[in-house]
Amino acid sequence: MATANQIKALIKSHLEGDPERFKTIALQVAAHEARLGHGAIAQEIKQLIDKGAKQSAKVFPMRKDLDDLVIQTDPESRLSQLVLPQALKERIERILREYLQRSKLQKFGHSNRRKILLVGPPGTGKTLTASVIASELHLPLFTILVDKLVTRYMGETSAKLRQIFDLIQERQGIYLFDEFDAIGGERSRDNDVGEMRRVLNAFLQFIEQDTSESFIIAATNSADLLDQALFRRFDDLLSYKLPEKAQIIRLIENRLGNFGGEFIVESIVDQVEGLSHAEITLASDDAIKEAILSDQEKVSKQLFLATINDRKQYLQYSK
C-alpha cells in the first residue's frame, strides 16, 4: 500500500487545496501497487481518480449575457490523437507538464505558460490541440465565437470582451479564440476601422492584465495578419504545417483501423500530399463508409484514391 510519505503528501495536498498535486500522488500510489502485482487495486485507484476528474469538469450553465458568444464543451480528445511532428508534440507536452507541476514552479517565482498562440493552415490540428489540452487537464473548453463577437456586437465588442475576460477570471478552463485574426489584425492596415483598433487595444490590455489560472488560446490561419504587439502577450507560439509523409501514413493507418491493410499506404502518399490532417481524416471516413455500403471488409486502394480525389475537387470549389 501507500508509503507513509505518500499518505502525508496526500493529506497535505488536500488541506492546501491542491487537487493536481493530490492526483499526481494518487497516480504514484497506483503505479506502486501495479509494480507490486496488485493490478486490481491499481486499476480501482485510477478509476476513482478519473471519476473525480469528470465530476470536477462537469458543464455549468453559461452566463446569460454570453450564451450566444461562448460554447462550453467537455472534450474527450487524447494526446495520442495528435499526429504532429515530434518537436511540436513535445512542446504541447511541456505545456501540460508545467500546468500539472505549477505549484513547484511557483515556489521558485515562475508560472506555467498558459497564453498560447496557434498558427497554421486550416485543418492542421489547432482546434484539436485545444481540445486535447482541455481533456488531458480535465478542464472545460470554452470556444469564443470571434466572428459573431465582431459582426453582431459592432460598437460594443470591447464591452463583450471585458465580460469574456471576467468569465476567464471567474471560471477556470481552456478558452479558445478561434479565427483570432478577426480581432487581432494589424492596426496599421489601410482598410482598418476605428472600432477594430479599439477592440484590439482592449484585447491587448485584457490579456496583459489577466492573472487567472485559465488557459487563453488564440488560433489563426494567417499569422502575418496579426498585429506585432500581440506576439509579446503570449507565453508560447505553436506553428502547425500540412502533414509530411510519415504523418500522412500514420493518419491514414490510424483512421482506417480494421478497414485498412488491403494496400500499402506508402504507395499512395504522393497523391495525398498537400491535404490537411482534417481533409485526410474526412477522406478516410468517406472510404470506410463506402466500403461498408458496398459490403467490403477492407478499403481498397482504388476506393481510397477516389475519396482523395473527391476531397481535392471539393477544395478547388471552396477556394
PDB file of C-alpha atoms in Angstrom:
ATOM      1  CA  MET A   1       0.000   0.000   0.000  1.00  0.00           C
ATOM      2  CA  ALA A   2       0.944   3.696   0.044  1.00  0.00           C
ATOM      3  CA  THR A   3       4.087   4.659   1.923  1.00  0.00           C
ATOM      4  CA  ALA A   4       3.955   6.923   4.969  1.00  0.00           C
ATOM      5  CA  ASN A   5       5.428   9.795   2.940  1.00  0.00           C
ATOM      6  CA  GLN A   6       2.782   9.376   0.246  1.00  0.00           C
ATOM      7  CA  ILE A   7      -0.016   9.383   2.822  1.00  0.00           C
ATOM      8  CA  LYS A   8       1.371  12.564   4.411  1.00  0.00           C
ATOM      9  CA  ALA A   9       1.701  14.173   0.975  1.00  0.00           C
ATOM     10  CA  LEU A  10      -1.907  13.249   0.118  1.00  0.00           C
ATOM     11  CA  ILE A  11      -3.185  14.830   3.348  1.00  0.00           C
ATOM     12  CA  LYS A  12      -1.036  17.943   2.836  1.00  0.00           C
ATOM     13  CA  SER A  13      -2.202  18.474  -0.757  1.00  0.00           C
ATOM     14  CA  HIS A  14      -5.840  18.046   0.311  1.00  0.00           C
ATOM     15  CA  LEU A  15      -5.515  20.566   3.157  1.00  0.00           C
ATOM     16  CA  GLU A  16      -3.744  23.043   0.852  1.00  0.00           C
ATOM     17  CA  GLY A  17      -6.459  22.700  -1.785  1.00  0.00           C
ATOM     18  CA  ASP A  18      -4.085  21.446  -4.489  1.00  0.00           C
ATOM     19  CA  PRO A  19      -6.113  18.859  -6.470  1.00  0.00           C
ATOM     20  CA  GLU A  20      -3.458  18.398  -9.147  1.00  0.00           C
ATOM     21  CA  ARG A  21      -0.806  17.525  -6.561  1.00  0.00           C
ATOM     22  CA  PHE A  22      -3.293  15.148  -4.903  1.00  0.00           C
ATOM     23  CA  LYS A  23      -3.964  13.479  -8.265  1.00  0.00           C
ATOM     24  CA  THR A  24      -0.234  13.149  -9.031  1.00  0.00           C
ATOM     25  CA  ILE A  25       0.482  11.437  -5.716  1.00  0.00           C
ATOM     26  CA  ALA A  26      -2.549   9.154  -6.072  1.00  0.00           C
ATOM     27  CA  LEU A  27      -1.301   8.075  -9.504  1.00  0.00           C
ATOM     28  CA  GLN A  28       2.108   7.361  -7.966  1.00  0.00           C
ATOM     29  CA  VAL A  29       0.389   5.121  -5.419  1.00  0.00           C
ATOM     30  CA  ALA A  30      -1.443   3.325  -8.249  1.00  0.00           C
ATOM     31  CA  ALA A  31       1.825   2.809 -10.127  1.00  0.00           C
ATOM     32  CA  HIS A  32       3.468   1.468  -6.955  1.00  0.00           C
ATOM     33  CA  GLU A  33       0.642  -1.043  -6.466  1.00  0.00           C
ATOM     34  CA  ALA A  34       0.879  -2.125 -10.108  1.00  0.00           C
ATOM     35  CA  ARG A  35       4.624  -2.794  -9.712  1.00  0.00           C
ATOM     36  CA  LEU A  36       3.849  -4.974  -6.683  1.00  0.00           C
ATOM     37  CA  GLY A  37       1.477  -7.021  -8.808  1.00  0.00           C
ATOM     38  CA  HIS A  38      -1.679  -5.577  -7.246  1.00  0.00           C
ATOM     39  CA  GLY A  39      -3.318  -4.823 -10.590  1.00  0.00           C
ATOM     40  CA  ALA A  40      -6.899  -4.732  -9.308  1.00  0.00           C
ATOM     41  CA  ILE A  41      -6.084  -2.164  -6.617  1.00  0.00           C
ATOM     42  CA  ALA A  42      -4.109  -0.034  -9.080  1.00  0.00           C
ATOM     43  CA  GLN A  43      -6.995  -0.069 -11.548  1.00  0.00           C
ATOM     44  CA  GLU A  44      -9.510   0.845  -8.842  1.00  0.00           C
ATOM     45  CA  ILE A  45      -7.409   3.833  -7.763  1.00  0.00           C
ATOM     46  CA  LYS A  46      -7.167   5.069 -11.366  1.00  0.00           C
ATOM     47  CA  GLN A  47     -10.930   4.701 -11.842  1.00  0.00           C
ATOM     48  CA  LEU A  48     -11.588   6.758  -8.711  1.00  0.00           C
ATOM     49  CA  ILE A  49      -9.233   9.471  -9.975  1.00  0.00           C
ATOM     50  CA  ASP A  50     -10.939   9.568 -13.377  1.00  0.00           C
ATOM     51  CA  LYS A  51     -14.373   9.687 -11.750  1.00  0.00           C
ATOM     52  CA  GLY A  52     -13.367  12.630  -9.583  1.00  0.00           C
ATOM     53  CA  ALA A  53     -11.848  14.471 -12.552  1.00  0.00           C
ATOM     54  CA  LYS A  54     -15.020  14.081 -14.619  1.00  0.00           C
ATOM     55  CA  GLN A  55     -17.167  15.366 -11.764  1.00  0.00           C
ATOM     56  CA  SER A  56     -14.953  18.422 -11.289  1.00  0.00           C
ATOM     57  CA  ALA A  57     -15.104  19.208 -15.017  1.00  0.00           C
ATOM     58  CA  LYS A  58     -18.891  18.954 -15.374  1.00  0.00           C
ATOM     59  CA  VAL A  59     -20.637  21.552 -17.522  1.00  0.00           C
ATOM     60  CA  PHE A  60     -22.193  24.513 -15.705  1.00  0.00           C
ATOM     61  CA  PRO A  61     -24.829  26.861 -17.162  1.00  0.00           C
ATOM     62  CA  MET A  62     -23.332  29.674 -19.231  1.00  0.00           C
ATOM     63  CA  ARG A  63     -23.890  33.285 -18.206  1.00  0.00           C
ATOM     64  CA  LYS A  64     -26.947  34.685 -19.983  1.00  0.00           C
ATOM     65  CA  ASP A  65     -25.032  37.680 -21.333  1.00  0.00           C
ATOM     66  CA  LEU A  66     -22.540  35.358 -23.077  1.00  0.00           C
ATOM     67  CA  ASP A  67     -24.569  32.284 -24.037  1.00  0.00           C
ATOM     68  CA  ASP A  68     -24.593  33.261 -27.733  1.00  0.00           C
ATOM     69  CA  LEU A  69     -20.853  34.005 -27.822  1.00  0.00           C
ATOM     70  CA  VAL A  70     -19.283  31.186 -25.808  1.00  0.00           C
ATOM     71  CA  ILE A  71     -19.774  27.442 -26.297  1.00  0.00           C
ATOM     72  CA  GLN A  72     -18.794  25.203 -23.381  1.00  0.00           C
ATOM     73  CA  THR A  73     -17.862  21.571 -24.023  1.00  0.00           C
ATOM     74  CA  ASP A  74     -16.185  18.724 -22.153  1.00  0.00           C
ATOM     75  CA  PRO A  75     -13.837  17.161 -24.749  1.00  0.00           C
ATOM     76  CA  GLU A  76     -12.532  13.613 -24.561  1.00  0.00           C
ATOM     77  CA  SER A  77      -9.678  14.012 -27.066  1.00  0.00           C
ATOM     78  CA  ARG A  78      -6.377  12.418 -26.066  1.00  0.00           C
ATOM     79  CA  LEU A  79      -2.786  13.405 -26.704  1.00  0.00           C
ATOM     80  CA  SER A  80      -2.299  10.213 -28.709  1.00  0.00           C
ATOM     81  CA  GLN A  81      -4.794  11.516 -31.289  1.00  0.00           C
ATOM     82  CA  LEU A  82      -2.469  14.336 -32.311  1.00  0.00           C
ATOM     83  CA  VAL A  83      -0.457  13.330 -35.378  1.00  0.00           C
ATOM     84  CA  LEU A  84       2.162  16.077 -35.384  1.00  0.00           C
ATOM     85  CA  PRO A  85       5.943  16.463 -35.709  1.00  0.00           C
ATOM     86  CA  GLN A  86       7.655  15.160 -32.579  1.00  0.00           C
ATOM     87  CA  ALA A  87       9.107  18.572 -31.705  1.00  0.00           C
ATOM     88  CA  LEU A  88       5.655  20.182 -31.737  1.00  0.00           C
ATOM     89  CA  LYS A  89       4.137  17.365 -29.707  1.00  0.00           C
ATOM     90  CA  GLU A  90       6.880  17.756 -27.099  1.00  0.00           C
ATOM     91  CA  ARG A  91       6.051  21.460 -26.772  1.00  0.00           C
ATOM     92  CA  ILE A  92       2.401  20.583 -26.128  1.00  0.00           C
ATOM     93  CA  GLU A  93       3.525  18.016 -23.548  1.00  0.00           C
ATOM     94  CA  ARG A  94       5.626  20.746 -21.903  1.00  0.00           C
ATOM     95  CA  ILE A  95       2.514  22.939 -21.566  1.00  0.00           C
ATOM     96  CA  LEU A  96       0.700  20.057 -19.867  1.00  0.00           C
ATOM     97  CA  ARG A  97       3.654  19.252 -17.610  1.00  0.00           C
ATOM     98  CA  GLU A  98       4.070  22.869 -16.498  1.00  0.00           C
ATOM     99  CA  TYR A  99       0.396  23.096 -15.541  1.00  0.00           C
ATOM    100  CA  LEU A 100       0.447  19.832 -13.597  1.00  0.00           C
ATOM    101  CA  GLN A 101       3.544  20.985 -11.691  1.00  0.00           C
ATOM    102  CA  ARG A 102       2.695  24.693 -11.494  1.00  0.00           C
ATOM    103  CA  SER A 103       2.921  24.756  -7.694  1.00  0.00           C
ATOM    104  CA  LYS A 104       6.525  23.585  -7.968  1.00  0.00           C
ATOM    105  CA  LEU A 105       7.279  26.394 -10.439  1.00  0.00           C
ATOM    106  CA  GLN A 106       5.580  28.964  -8.200  1.00  0.00           C
ATOM    107  CA  LYS A 107       7.903  28.111  -5.309  1.00  0.00           C
ATOM    108  CA  PHE A 108      10.769  29.415  -7.447  1.00  0.00           C
ATOM    109  CA  GLY A 109       8.918  32.500  -8.680  1.00  0.00           C
ATOM    110  CA  HIS A 110       7.840  31.121 -12.057  1.00  0.00           C
ATOM    111  CA  SER A 111       4.447  30.412 -13.615  1.00  0.00           C
ATOM    112  CA  ASN A 112       3.260  27.879 -16.147  1.00  0.00           C
ATOM    113  CA  ARG A 113       2.746  29.001 -19.736  1.00  0.00           C
ATOM    114  CA  ARG A 114      -0.987  29.371 -20.336  1.00  0.00           C
ATOM    115  CA  LYS A 115      -1.361  32.075 -23.000  1.00  0.00           C
ATOM    116  CA  ILE A 116      -0.757  30.201 -26.241  1.00  0.00           C
ATOM    117  CA  LEU A 117      -0.892  31.332 -29.882  1.00  0.00           C
ATOM    118  CA  LEU A 118      -1.544  28.630 -32.502  1.00  0.00           C
ATOM    119  CA  VAL A 119      -0.745  29.474 -36.132  1.00  0.00           C
ATOM    120  CA  GLY A 120      -1.000  27.431 -39.313  1.00  0.00           C
ATOM    121  CA  PRO A 121      -3.212  26.389 -42.250  1.00  0.00           C
ATOM    122  CA  PRO A 122      -6.806  25.247 -41.681  1.00  0.00           C
ATOM    123  CA  GLY A 123      -7.298  21.641 -40.622  1.00  0.00           C
ATOM    124  CA  THR A 124      -3.797  21.052 -39.260  1.00  0.00           C
ATOM    125  CA  GLY A 125      -4.717  20.360 -35.622  1.00  0.00           C
ATOM    126  CA  LYS A 126      -5.029  23.736 -33.903  1.00  0.00           C
ATOM    127  CA  THR A 127      -8.563  23.279 -32.590  1.00  0.00           C
ATOM    128  CA  LEU A 128      -7.856  19.637 -31.734  1.00  0.00           C
ATOM    129  CA  THR A 129      -4.850  20.786 -29.695  1.00  0.00           C
ATOM    130  CA  ALA A 130      -7.099  22.996 -27.556  1.00  0.00           C
ATOM    131  CA  SER A 131      -9.469  20.043 -27.056  1.00  0.00           C
ATOM    132  CA  VAL A 132      -6.576  17.771 -26.088  1.00  0.00           C
ATOM    133  CA  ILE A 133      -5.237  20.259 -23.533  1.00  0.00           C
ATOM    134  CA  ALA A 134      -8.715  20.576 -22.019  1.00  0.00           C
ATOM    135  CA  SER A 135      -9.216  16.810 -21.896  1.00  0.00           C
ATOM    136  CA  GLU A 136      -5.767  15.935 -20.564  1.00  0.00           C
ATOM    137  CA  LEU A 137      -6.054  18.545 -17.793  1.00  0.00           C
ATOM    138  CA  HIS A 138      -9.717  17.716 -17.040  1.00  0.00           C
ATOM    139  CA  LEU A 139     -10.794  21.311 -17.662  1.00  0.00           C
ATOM    140  CA  PRO A 140     -13.828  22.552 -19.625  1.00  0.00           C
ATOM    141  CA  LEU A 141     -13.268  24.011 -23.088  1.00  0.00           C
ATOM    142  CA  PHE A 142     -14.853  27.395 -23.805  1.00  0.00           C
ATOM    143  CA  THR A 143     -14.875  28.317 -27.507  1.00  0.00           C
ATOM    144  CA  ILE A 144     -15.368  32.034 -28.165  1.00  0.00           C
ATOM    145  CA  LEU A 145     -17.251  32.706 -31.409  1.00  0.00           C
ATOM    146  CA  VAL A 146     -14.982  35.521 -32.550  1.00  0.00           C
ATOM    147  CA  ASP A 147     -16.762  36.146 -35.865  1.00  0.00           C
ATOM    148  CA  LYS A 148     -20.110  36.601 -34.082  1.00  0.00           C
ATOM    149  CA  LEU A 149     -18.455  38.767 -31.450  1.00  0.00           C
ATOM    150  CA  VAL A 150     -17.248  41.148 -34.163  1.00  0.00           C
ATOM    151  CA  THR A 151     -20.255  41.195 -36.512  1.00  0.00           C
ATOM    152  CA  ARG A 152     -23.195  41.043 -34.097  1.00  0.00           C
ATOM    153  CA  TYR A 153     -21.848  43.379 -31.460  1.00  0.00           C
ATOM    154  CA  MET A 154     -20.140  46.034 -33.565  1.00  0.00           C
ATOM    155  CA  GLY A 155     -19.930  49.085 -31.337  1.00  0.00           C
ATOM    156  CA  GLU A 156     -19.952  47.092 -28.108  1.00  0.00           C
ATOM    157  CA  THR A 157     -17.320  44.456 -28.883  1.00  0.00           C
ATOM    158  CA  SER A 158     -14.894  45.809 -26.287  1.00  0.00           C
ATOM    159  CA  ALA A 159     -17.571  45.580 -23.599  1.00  0.00           C
ATOM    160  CA  LYS A 160     -18.315  41.966 -24.566  1.00  0.00           C
ATOM    161  CA  LEU A 161     -14.588  41.193 -24.481  1.00  0.00           C
ATOM    162  CA  ARG A 162     -14.498  42.559 -20.937  1.00  0.00           C
ATOM    163  CA  GLN A 163     -17.291  40.152 -19.975  1.00  0.00           C
ATOM    164  CA  ILE A 164     -15.414  37.240 -21.560  1.00  0.00           C
ATOM    165  CA  PHE A 165     -12.250  38.068 -19.616  1.00  0.00           C
ATOM    166  CA  ASP A 166     -14.335  38.358 -16.446  1.00  0.00           C
ATOM    167  CA  LEU A 167     -15.529  34.805 -17.164  1.00  0.00           C
ATOM    168  CA  ILE A 168     -11.917  33.692 -17.711  1.00  0.00           C
ATOM    169  CA  GLN A 169     -11.108  35.009 -14.236  1.00  0.00           C
ATOM    170  CA  GLU A 170     -14.229  33.551 -12.594  1.00  0.00           C
ATOM    171  CA  ARG A 171     -14.296  30.073 -14.136  1.00  0.00           C
ATOM    172  CA  GLN A 172     -11.095  28.141 -14.737  1.00  0.00           C
ATOM    173  CA  GLY A 173     -10.915  26.461 -18.123  1.00  0.00           C
ATOM    174  CA  ILE A 174      -9.422  26.432 -21.607  1.00  0.00           C
ATOM    175  CA  TYR A 175     -10.600  29.491 -23.584  1.00  0.00           C
ATOM    176  CA  LEU A 176     -10.200  29.183 -27.352  1.00  0.00           C
ATOM    177  CA  PHE A 177     -10.380  32.291 -29.543  1.00  0.00           C
ATOM    178  CA  ASP A 178     -10.696  30.637 -32.964  1.00  0.00           C
ATOM    179  CA  GLU A 179     -10.184  32.628 -36.201  1.00  0.00           C
ATOM    180  CA  PHE A 180      -8.444  35.131 -33.981  1.00  0.00           C
ATOM    181  CA  ASP A 181      -7.274  37.394 -36.823  1.00  0.00           C
ATOM    182  CA  ALA A 182     -10.833  38.813 -36.878  1.00  0.00           C
ATOM    183  CA  ILE A 183      -9.883  40.904 -33.836  1.00  0.00           C
ATOM    184  CA  GLY A 184      -6.098  40.550 -33.819  1.00  0.00           C
ATOM    185  CA  GLY A 185      -5.383  42.135 -37.201  1.00  0.00           C
ATOM    186  CA  GLU A 186      -2.588  44.648 -37.751  1.00  0.00           C
ATOM    187  CA  ARG A 187      -3.729  48.068 -36.505  1.00  0.00           C
ATOM    188  CA  SER A 188      -1.920  49.964 -39.265  1.00  0.00           C
ATOM    189  CA  ARG A 189      -3.692  48.269 -42.192  1.00  0.00           C
ATOM    190  CA  ASP A 190      -5.142  50.753 -44.661  1.00  0.00           C
ATOM    191  CA  ASN A 191      -8.642  49.245 -44.564  1.00  0.00           C
ATOM    192  CA  ASP A 192      -8.790  49.183 -40.769  1.00  0.00           C
ATOM    193  CA  VAL A 193     -11.595  50.984 -38.955  1.00  0.00           C
ATOM    194  CA  GLY A 194     -11.510  52.787 -35.643  1.00  0.00           C
ATOM    195  CA  GLU A 195     -13.790  50.251 -33.952  1.00  0.00           C
ATOM    196  CA  MET A 196     -11.468  47.332 -34.685  1.00  0.00           C
ATOM    197  CA  ARG A 197      -8.441  49.256 -33.448  1.00  0.00           C
ATOM    198  CA  ARG A 198     -10.262  49.842 -30.172  1.00  0.00           C
ATOM    199  CA  VAL A 199     -11.172  46.153 -29.952  1.00  0.00           C
ATOM    200  CA  LEU A 200      -7.572  45.066 -30.482  1.00  0.00           C
ATOM    201  CA  ASN A 201      -6.307  47.602 -27.946  1.00  0.00           C
ATOM    202  CA  ALA A 202      -8.871  46.288 -25.463  1.00  0.00           C
ATOM    203  CA  PHE A 203      -7.774  42.682 -26.047  1.00  0.00           C
ATOM    204  CA  LEU A 204      -4.109  43.630 -25.590  1.00  0.00           C
ATOM    205  CA  GLN A 205      -4.968  45.308 -22.308  1.00  0.00           C
ATOM    206  CA  PHE A 206      -7.169  42.479 -21.028  1.00  0.00           C
ATOM    207  CA  ILE A 207      -4.734  39.663 -21.838  1.00  0.00           C
ATOM    208  CA  GLU A 208      -1.827  41.560 -20.290  1.00  0.00           C
ATOM    209  CA  GLN A 209      -3.783  42.181 -17.084  1.00  0.00           C
ATOM    210  CA  ASP A 210      -5.112  38.622 -16.852  1.00  0.00           C
ATOM    211  CA  THR A 211      -3.879  36.809 -13.742  1.00  0.00           C
ATOM    212  CA  SER A 212      -6.299  33.868 -13.799  1.00  0.00           C
ATOM    213  CA  GLU A 213      -5.379  30.178 -13.831  1.00  0.00           C
ATOM    214  CA  SER A 214      -7.241  29.660 -17.117  1.00  0.00           C
ATOM    215  CA  PHE A 215      -5.603  28.987 -20.463  1.00  0.00           C
ATOM    216  CA  ILE A 216      -6.097  31.609 -23.184  1.00  0.00           C
ATOM    217  CA  ILE A 217      -5.532  30.021 -26.594  1.00  0.00           C
ATOM    218  CA  ALA A 218      -5.785  32.019 -29.817  1.00  0.00           C
ATOM    219  CA  ALA A 219      -5.813  30.213 -33.170  1.00  0.00           C
ATOM    220  CA  THR A 220      -5.262  31.800 -36.562  1.00  0.00           C
ATOM    221  CA  ASN A 221      -4.688  30.631 -40.119  1.00  0.00           C
ATOM    222  CA  SER A 222      -2.817  33.829 -41.002  1.00  0.00           C
ATOM    223  CA  ALA A 223      -0.108  34.853 -38.549  1.00  0.00           C
ATOM    224  CA  ASP A 224       1.129  37.520 -40.973  1.00  0.00           C
ATOM    225  CA  LEU A 225      -2.166  39.414 -40.498  1.00  0.00           C
ATOM    226  CA  LEU A 226      -1.744  39.721 -36.733  1.00  0.00           C
ATOM    227  CA  ASP A 227      -0.612  42.896 -35.039  1.00  0.00           C
ATOM    228  CA  GLN A 228       3.001  42.577 -33.892  1.00  0.00           C
ATOM    229  CA  ALA A 229       2.119  43.725 -30.373  1.00  0.00           C
ATOM    230  CA  LEU A 230       0.112  40.523 -29.883  1.00  0.00           C
ATOM    231  CA  PHE A 231       3.097  38.200 -30.044  1.00  0.00           C
ATOM    232  CA  ARG A 232       4.602  39.728 -26.883  1.00  0.00           C
ATOM    233  CA  ARG A 233       1.416  38.982 -24.916  1.00  0.00           C
ATOM    234  CA  PHE A 234       1.592  35.212 -25.403  1.00  0.00           C
ATOM    235  CA  ASP A 235       3.780  32.789 -23.455  1.00  0.00           C
ATOM    236  CA  ASP A 236       4.272  30.416 -26.379  1.00  0.00           C
ATOM    237  CA  LEU A 237       3.643  30.122 -30.114  1.00  0.00           C
ATOM    238  CA  LEU A 238       2.942  26.762 -31.725  1.00  0.00           C
ATOM    239  CA  SER A 239       3.308  26.575 -35.508  1.00  0.00           C
ATOM    240  CA  TYR A 240       1.337  23.982 -37.495  1.00  0.00           C
ATOM    241  CA  LYS A 241       2.002  22.765 -41.038  1.00  0.00           C
ATOM    242  CA  LEU A 242       0.460  20.368 -43.534  1.00  0.00           C
ATOM    243  CA  PRO A 243       1.378  16.759 -42.678  1.00  0.00           C
ATOM    244  CA  GLU A 244       4.583  15.272 -44.038  1.00  0.00           C
ATOM    245  CA  LYS A 245       4.857  11.746 -45.441  1.00  0.00           C
ATOM    246  CA  ALA A 246       5.350   9.956 -42.124  1.00  0.00           C
ATOM    247  CA  GLN A 247       2.385  11.790 -40.594  1.00  0.00           C
ATOM    248  CA  ILE A 248       0.197  11.082 -43.644  1.00  0.00           C
ATOM    249  CA  ILE A 249       0.894   7.349 -43.304  1.00  0.00           C
ATOM    250  CA  ARG A 250       0.094   7.378 -39.596  1.00  0.00           C
ATOM    251  CA  LEU A 251      -3.082   9.423 -40.125  1.00  0.00           C
ATOM    252  CA  ILE A 252      -4.436   7.023 -42.742  1.00  0.00           C
ATOM    253  CA  GLU A 253      -3.477   3.856 -40.861  1.00  0.00           C
ATOM    254  CA  ASN A 254      -4.953   5.158 -37.610  1.00  0.00           C
ATOM    255  CA  ARG A 255      -8.185   6.258 -39.242  1.00  0.00           C
ATOM    256  CA  LEU A 256      -8.780   3.188 -41.390  1.00  0.00           C
ATOM    257  CA  GLY A 257      -8.167   0.889 -38.437  1.00  0.00           C
ATOM    258  CA  ASN A 258      -9.659  -2.545 -39.114  1.00  0.00           C
ATOM    259  CA  PHE A 259     -10.684  -1.414 -42.592  1.00  0.00           C
ATOM    260  CA  GLY A 260      -7.015  -0.942 -43.534  1.00  0.00           C
ATOM    261  CA  GLY A 261      -4.414  -3.470 -44.607  1.00  0.00           C
ATOM    262  CA  GLU A 262      -5.699  -4.005 -48.148  1.00  0.00           C
ATOM    263  CA  PHE A 263      -2.947  -1.859 -49.670  1.00  0.00           C
ATOM    264  CA  ILE A 264       0.416  -0.400 -48.680  1.00  0.00           C
ATOM    265  CA  VAL A 265      -0.256   3.166 -47.539  1.00  0.00           C
ATOM    266  CA  GLU A 266       3.233   4.309 -48.576  1.00  0.00           C
ATOM    267  CA  SER A 267       2.266   3.648 -52.201  1.00  0.00           C
ATOM    268  CA  ILE A 268      -0.345   6.428 -52.272  1.00  0.00           C
ATOM    269  CA  VAL A 269       1.357   9.103 -50.134  1.00  0.00           C
ATOM    270  CA  ASP A 270       2.344  11.215 -53.157  1.00  0.00           C
ATOM    271  CA  GLN A 271      -1.318  11.547 -54.183  1.00  0.00           C
ATOM    272  CA  VAL A 272      -2.285  12.640 -50.668  1.00  0.00           C
ATOM    273  CA  GLU A 273       0.417  15.257 -50.091  1.00  0.00           C
ATOM    274  CA  GLY A 274      -0.934  18.792 -49.937  1.00  0.00           C
ATOM    275  CA  LEU A 275      -4.055  17.854 -47.979  1.00  0.00           C
ATOM    276  CA  SER A 276      -4.501  18.838 -44.346  1.00  0.00           C
ATOM    277  CA  HIS A 277      -4.943  16.495 -41.410  1.00  0.00           C
ATOM    278  CA  ALA A 278      -8.679  17.214 -41.423  1.00  0.00           C
ATOM    279  CA  GLU A 279      -9.064  16.525 -45.158  1.00  0.00           C
ATOM    280  CA  ILE A 280      -7.188  13.219 -44.894  1.00  0.00           C
ATOM    281  CA  THR A 281      -9.393  12.219 -41.965  1.00  0.00           C
ATOM    282  CA  LEU A 282     -12.554  13.082 -43.917  1.00  0.00           C
ATOM    283  CA  ALA A 283     -11.342  11.153 -46.972  1.00  0.00           C
ATOM    284  CA  SER A 284     -10.582   8.117 -44.793  1.00  0.00           C
ATOM    285  CA  ASP A 285     -14.040   8.284 -43.229  1.00  0.00           C
ATOM    286  CA  ASP A 286     -15.650   8.560 -46.680  1.00  0.00           C
ATOM    287  CA  ALA A 287     -13.726   5.480 -47.825  1.00  0.00           C
ATOM    288  CA  ILE A 288     -14.833   3.484 -44.776  1.00  0.00           C
ATOM    289  CA  LYS A 289     -18.483   4.427 -45.287  1.00  0.00           C
ATOM    290  CA  GLU A 290     -18.340   3.466 -48.954  1.00  0.00           C
ATOM    291  CA  ALA A 291     -16.729   0.133 -48.056  1.00  0.00           C
ATOM    292  CA  ILE A 292     -19.500  -0.562 -45.529  1.00  0.00           C
ATOM    293  CA  LEU A 293     -22.241   0.274 -48.027  1.00  0.00           C
ATOM    294  CA  SER A 294     -20.551  -1.919 -50.655  1.00  0.00           C
ATOM    295  CA  ASP A 295     -20.216  -4.842 -48.224  1.00  0.00           C
ATOM    296  CA  GLN A 296     -16.406  -4.680 -48.378  1.00  0.00           C
ATOM    297  CA  GLU A 297     -14.424  -5.705 -45.309  1.00  0.00           C
ATOM    298  CA  LYS A 298     -11.423  -3.592 -46.334  1.00  0.00           C
ATOM    299  CA  VAL A 299     -10.867  -0.260 -48.071  1.00  0.00           C
ATOM    300  CA  SER A 300      -9.224  -0.891 -51.434  1.00  0.00           C
ATOM    301  CA  LYS A 301      -6.513   1.309 -52.900  1.00  0.00           C
ATOM    302  CA  GLN A 302      -8.816   2.321 -55.749  1.00  0.00           C
ATOM    303  CA  LEU A 303     -11.588   3.327 -53.347  1.00  0.00           C
ATOM    304  CA  PHE A 304      -9.275   5.344 -51.127  1.00  0.00           C
ATOM    305  CA  LEU A 305      -7.767   7.255 -54.059  1.00  0.00           C
ATOM    306  CA  ALA A 306     -11.282   8.008 -55.307  1.00  0.00           C
ATOM    307  CA  THR A 307     -12.197   9.633 -51.987  1.00  0.00           C
ATOM    308  CA  ILE A 308      -8.923  11.579 -52.018  1.00  0.00           C
ATOM    309  CA  ASN A 309      -9.772  12.950 -55.466  1.00  0.00           C
ATOM    310  CA  ASP A 310     -13.234  13.903 -54.206  1.00  0.00           C
ATOM    311  CA  ARG A 311     -11.671  15.927 -51.375  1.00  0.00           C
ATOM    312  CA  LYS A 312      -9.315  17.668 -53.796  1.00  0.00           C
ATOM    313  CA  GLN A 313     -12.197  18.643 -56.082  1.00  0.00           C
ATOM    314  CA  TYR A 314     -14.155  19.954 -53.114  1.00  0.00           C
ATOM    315  CA  LEU A 315     -11.200  22.094 -52.070  1.00  0.00           C
ATOM    316  CA  GLN A 316     -10.932  23.579 -55.563  1.00  0.00           C
ATOM    317  CA  TYR A 317     -14.569  24.703 -55.455  1.00  0.00           C
ATOM    318  CA  SER A 318     -14.278  26.046 -51.911  1.00  0.00           C
ATOM    319  CA  LYS A 319     -11.363  28.346 -52.689  1.00  0.00           C
TER     320      LYS A 319
END
